[in-house]
Amino acid sequence: MADTDTEFGLRDLLGLRDPAAGLFLLILQATIVLYMVRNFGDSPVISAVAALVLLAAAGVVVLVIPVDPLPMPATVFVAASGPLATALTSFNVDHGWSKQVWTAFASSYVLAVLVLRGRLGAAWLGVGGVAIVIATVGAVNGLRGGVIAGSIVPISTVAGVSLFAVIMRPTQRSLRLLREESTMRAAAEATMAAENGERDRQLARLDKVARPILERIADGAELTATEREQCRLLEAELRDGLRAPQLVTDELSSAARGARSRGVEVVLLDDGGFAGVPRWVRQQVIEAATKELDAANAGSVTVRVLPMGRRILATVLANAPDQDRRTEIDAAGSIKVST
């Protein structure tokens, strides 16, 4: 059974994602080794080594894999490691007491960590497996003290950690909600900062290009034909900034202004395809559009950045009395010109 509060698990609460996790892993491995070395005098060496390696590997898996709850294949391996290690060290038991109960001690710690990884049900299945192995060995060999102690050890350890997990669940939910609120607040502040930055940029640009002519109009001065033409070009340039803000650069704006002054109809459109593309690809589009605008003396030039997800990033369509030319720039920066 997976922990329902996986957005902020017990690993986060106990600090097992930061560098302290390395120390926790070292302590767990040392504990496993200290318990398992006691089996070397009572079990075949190969079996004792295999059980030690199995539990040590399970201890690494249960802590190192970063996904919470622990993925199912890893969960199955960790939950099965306890019963398998117990079975491997259940040879040559002594009557009256089983020294192989030390494997149950080591297994209980690995299964307890499995609870912390959001796999409470799997941990208890592992406990049941250890108890079944110990009970079977005890029944076959007529042991009683070892059976009782060996069964209680994993149960008590995992039960204590499970109780802790249940008690801490409300705290997990509270911390998760606080983190979500903090994330939403940070996103809202970032959005507001971006909007303020864009507004300031637009106001600075408006102040730079429009203030002189606006001051002339405010003073009641009679505008000359040249100034009226300047107003027309300025209006079109400001409209470009609203319809295609990602296309507005000094280079492209200058080319668009020049083309309009020669009687060319210029339309700039931005449907958001620049999001996520490298800056040099965007520059390819700017350069292609600038080239067409500088070359146009009549007709129209339409520069459009397509929506995200399209194979073609942007198009530049130049309609002239003698011929039409279409330039396509894809997301990789390749340019294709067709007439």
Coordinates of C-alpha atoms in Angstrom, one line a residue, residues 2-267:
A2 CA 1.5 3.3 -1.1
D3 CA 1.6 6.3 1.0
T4 CA -1.1 8.7 -0.2
D5 CA 1.0 11.8 0.7
T6 CA 3.8 11.1 -1.8
E7 CA 4.2 14.7 -2.6
F8 CA 5.9 15.2 0.8
G9 CA 6.9 11.8 2.1
L10 CA 8.6 10.7 5.3
R11 CA 12.0 10.8 3.5
D12 CA 11.5 14.6 3.1
L13 CA 10.3 14.9 6.7
L14 CA 13.3 13.0 8.1
G15 CA 15.8 14.7 5.7
L16 CA 16.7 11.5 3.8
R17 CA 17.0 13.3 0.5
D18 CA 19.9 15.6 1.5
P19 CA 23.5 14.6 2.2
A20 CA 22.5 13.2 5.6
A21 CA 21.0 10.3 3.6
G22 CA 24.5 9.0 3.0
L23 CA 25.1 8.8 6.7
F24 CA 21.8 7.0 7.3
L25 CA 22.7 4.5 4.6
L26 CA 26.1 3.9 6.2
I27 CA 24.6 3.3 9.6
L28 CA 22.0 0.9 8.1
Q29 CA 24.7 -1.1 6.3
A30 CA 26.8 -1.2 9.4
T31 CA 23.9 -2.5 11.4
I32 CA 23.1 -5.2 8.9
V33 CA 26.7 -6.4 8.8
L34 CA 27.0 -6.4 12.7
Y35 CA 23.9 -8.6 12.9
M36 CA 24.7 -10.9 10.0
V37 CA 28.3 -11.7 10.9
R38 CA 26.9 -13.7 13.8
N39 CA 25.6 -16.3 11.3
F40 CA 29.1 -17.2 10.0
G41 CA 29.7 -19.6 12.9
D42 CA 26.4 -21.4 12.6
S43 CA 25.5 -21.5 8.9
P44 CA 27.4 -22.6 5.8
V45 CA 29.8 -19.8 4.7
I46 CA 28.2 -19.6 1.3
S47 CA 24.7 -19.2 2.7
A48 CA 25.8 -16.7 5.3
V49 CA 27.6 -14.6 2.7
A50 CA 24.7 -14.8 0.3
A51 CA 22.3 -13.7 3.0
L52 CA 24.5 -10.8 4.0
V53 CA 24.9 -9.6 0.4
L54 CA 21.2 -9.9 -0.2
L55 CA 20.2 -7.8 2.8
A56 CA 23.0 -5.3 2.1
A57 CA 21.8 -4.9 -1.5
A58 CA 18.2 -4.5 -0.2
G59 CA 19.4 -1.8 2.2
V60 CA 21.0 0.1 -0.7
V61 CA 17.9 -0.2 -3.0
V62 CA 15.4 0.9 -0.3
L63 CA 17.4 4.1 0.3
V64 CA 19.0 5.1 -3.0
I65 CA 16.2 4.9 -5.5
P66 CA 14.8 8.5 -5.5
V67 CA 11.2 7.8 -6.5
D68 CA 8.5 7.8 -3.8
P69 CA 6.7 5.5 -3.3
L70 CA 9.4 3.0 -4.1
P71 CA 8.8 1.4 -7.5
M72 CA 7.1 -2.0 -7.4
P73 CA 10.1 -4.1 -8.7
A74 CA 12.4 -2.6 -6.1
T75 CA 9.6 -3.0 -3.5
V76 CA 9.2 -6.7 -4.3
F77 CA 13.0 -7.3 -4.0
V78 CA 13.3 -5.5 -0.7
A79 CA 10.2 -7.2 0.8
A80 CA 11.4 -10.7 -0.3
S81 CA 15.0 -10.1 0.9
G82 CA 14.1 -10.7 4.6
P83 CA 12.4 -14.1 4.2
L84 CA 15.1 -15.2 1.7
A85 CA 18.0 -14.2 3.9
T86 CA 16.3 -15.9 6.9
A87 CA 15.8 -19.1 4.9
L88 CA 19.5 -19.0 3.8
T89 CA 20.7 -18.8 7.4
S90 CA 18.3 -21.4 8.9
F91 CA 20.7 -24.3 8.6
N92 CA 22.3 -26.2 11.5
V93 CA 20.1 -24.6 14.1
D94 CA 20.7 -25.3 17.8
H95 CA 18.0 -26.9 19.8
G96 CA 16.3 -24.5 22.2
W97 CA 17.5 -21.3 20.6
S98 CA 18.1 -20.3 17.0
K99 CA 21.1 -18.1 16.5
Q100 CA 19.7 -17.4 13.0
V101 CA 17.3 -15.0 14.7
W102 CA 20.0 -12.3 14.1
T103 CA 18.9 -12.3 10.4
A104 CA 15.4 -11.4 11.6
F105 CA 16.9 -8.4 13.4
A106 CA 18.7 -7.2 10.3
S107 CA 15.7 -7.8 8.1
S108 CA 13.4 -5.8 10.4
Y109 CA 15.5 -2.7 9.9
V110 CA 15.3 -3.0 6.1
L111 CA 11.6 -3.6 6.2
A112 CA 11.1 -0.6 8.5
V113 CA 12.9 1.6 6.0
L114 CA 10.5 0.2 3.4
V115 CA 7.6 1.7 5.5
L116 CA 9.4 5.1 5.2
R117 CA 9.4 4.7 1.5
G118 CA 5.6 4.6 1.3
R119 CA 5.2 0.7 1.0
L120 CA 3.6 -0.2 4.3
G121 CA 1.7 -3.2 3.0
A122 CA 4.7 -4.7 1.3
A123 CA 6.8 -4.2 4.5
W124 CA 4.2 -6.2 6.5
L125 CA 4.2 -8.9 3.8
G126 CA 7.9 -9.2 4.3
V127 CA 7.4 -9.4 8.1
G128 CA 4.9 -12.2 7.5
G129 CA 7.4 -14.0 5.2
V130 CA 10.1 -13.8 7.9
A131 CA 7.7 -15.1 10.6
I132 CA 6.6 -18.0 8.3
V133 CA 10.2 -19.1 7.7
I134 CA 11.1 -18.9 11.4
A135 CA 8.0 -20.8 12.4
T136 CA 8.6 -23.5 9.8
V137 CA 12.2 -23.9 10.9
G138 CA 11.1 -24.0 14.5
A139 CA 8.4 -26.6 13.9
V140 CA 10.8 -28.8 11.9
N141 CA 13.6 -28.6 14.6
G142 CA 11.4 -28.5 17.7
L143 CA 12.5 -25.0 18.7
R144 CA 10.4 -22.7 20.7
G145 CA 12.3 -19.8 22.2
G146 CA 14.0 -18.9 18.9
V147 CA 10.7 -19.1 17.1
I148 CA 8.9 -16.7 19.5
A149 CA 11.8 -14.2 19.7
G150 CA 12.5 -14.4 16.0
S151 CA 8.9 -13.7 15.1
I152 CA 8.5 -10.8 17.5
V153 CA 11.6 -8.9 16.5
P154 CA 10.5 -7.9 12.9
I155 CA 6.9 -7.4 14.0
S156 CA 7.9 -5.0 16.8
T157 CA 10.4 -3.0 14.7
V158 CA 8.1 -2.6 11.7
A159 CA 5.1 -1.9 14.0
G160 CA 6.9 0.9 15.7
V161 CA 7.9 2.6 12.4
S162 CA 4.4 2.0 11.0
L163 CA 2.8 3.7 14.1
F164 CA 5.2 6.6 13.6
A165 CA 4.2 6.9 9.9
V166 CA 0.5 6.9 10.9
I167 CA 1.1 9.6 13.6
M168 CA 3.1 11.7 11.3
R169 CA 0.6 11.6 8.4
P170 CA -1.2 14.8 9.4
T171 CA 2.1 16.6 9.7
Q172 CA 3.0 15.3 6.2
R173 CA -0.3 16.7 4.8
S174 CA 0.2 20.0 6.5
L175 CA 3.8 20.4 5.2
R176 CA 2.7 19.3 1.7
L177 CA -0.1 22.0 1.8
L178 CA 2.4 24.6 3.0
R179 CA 4.8 23.6 0.2
E180 CA 2.1 23.8 -2.4
E181 CA 1.0 27.2 -1.1
S182 CA 4.6 28.4 -1.2
T183 CA 5.1 27.2 -4.7
M184 CA 1.9 28.9 -5.9
R185 CA 2.9 32.1 -4.2
A186 CA 6.3 32.0 -5.8
A187 CA 4.8 31.3 -9.2
A188 CA 2.4 34.2 -8.7
E189 CA 5.2 36.5 -7.7
A190 CA 7.3 35.4 -10.7
T191 CA 4.4 36.0 -13.0
M192 CA 3.8 39.5 -11.6
A193 CA 7.4 40.3 -11.8
A194 CA 7.5 39.2 -15.5
E195 CA 4.4 41.3 -16.2
N196 CA 5.8 44.3 -14.5
G197 CA 9.1 43.9 -16.3
E198 CA 7.3 43.6 -19.7
R199 CA 5.1 46.7 -18.9
D200 CA 8.2 48.7 -17.9
R201 CA 9.9 47.6 -21.1
Q202 CA 7.0 48.6 -23.2
L203 CA 6.6 51.9 -21.4
A204 CA 10.3 52.6 -21.9
R205 CA 10.1 51.8 -25.6
L206 CA 6.9 53.9 -26.0
D207 CA 8.6 56.8 -24.2
K208 CA 11.6 56.5 -26.5
V209 CA 9.9 56.3 -29.8
A210 CA 6.6 58.2 -29.2
R211 CA 7.4 61.0 -26.7
P212 CA 8.9 63.5 -29.2
I213 CA 5.9 63.4 -31.6
L214 CA 3.4 63.3 -28.8
E215 CA 4.9 66.4 -27.2
R216 CA 4.6 68.2 -30.6
I217 CA 0.9 67.2 -30.8
A218 CA 0.3 68.2 -27.2
D219 CA 1.9 71.6 -27.9
G220 CA -0.7 72.1 -30.6
A221 CA 1.9 72.4 -33.4
E222 CA 0.8 71.9 -37.0
L223 CA 2.3 68.6 -38.2
T224 CA 4.1 68.6 -41.5
A225 CA 3.5 65.9 -44.1
T226 CA 6.8 64.2 -43.0
E227 CA 5.6 64.2 -39.4
R228 CA 2.3 62.7 -40.4
E229 CA 4.1 59.9 -42.2
Q230 CA 6.2 59.5 -39.1
C231 CA 3.1 59.1 -37.0
R232 CA 1.7 56.4 -39.4
L233 CA 5.0 54.5 -39.3
L234 CA 5.1 54.9 -35.5
E235 CA 1.6 53.6 -35.1
A236 CA 2.4 50.5 -37.2
E237 CA 5.6 49.9 -35.1
L238 CA 3.7 50.1 -31.9
R239 CA 1.1 47.7 -33.2
D240 CA 4.0 45.3 -34.0
G241 CA 5.0 45.4 -30.4
L242 CA 1.6 44.2 -29.3
R243 CA 1.0 41.6 -32.0
A244 CA 4.5 40.2 -32.2
P245 CA 6.6 41.2 -29.1
Q246 CA 9.2 38.4 -29.7
L247 CA 9.8 39.7 -33.2
V248 CA 10.4 43.3 -32.2
T249 CA 14.1 44.0 -32.3
D250 CA 16.0 47.1 -33.4
E251 CA 17.2 45.3 -36.5
L252 CA 13.7 44.0 -37.6
S253 CA 11.9 47.2 -36.5
S254 CA 14.2 49.3 -38.6
A255 CA 13.7 47.0 -41.6
A256 CA 9.9 47.1 -41.2
R257 CA 9.9 50.8 -40.9
G258 CA 12.0 51.2 -44.1
A259 CA 9.7 48.8 -46.0
R260 CA 6.6 50.6 -44.9
S261 CA 8.1 53.9 -46.0
R262 CA 8.5 52.5 -49.4
G263 CA 4.9 51.5 -49.6
V264 CA 5.2 47.9 -48.6
E265 CA 2.4 46.4 -46.4
V266 CA 4.1 44.7 -43.4
V267 CA 2.4 42.3 -41.0

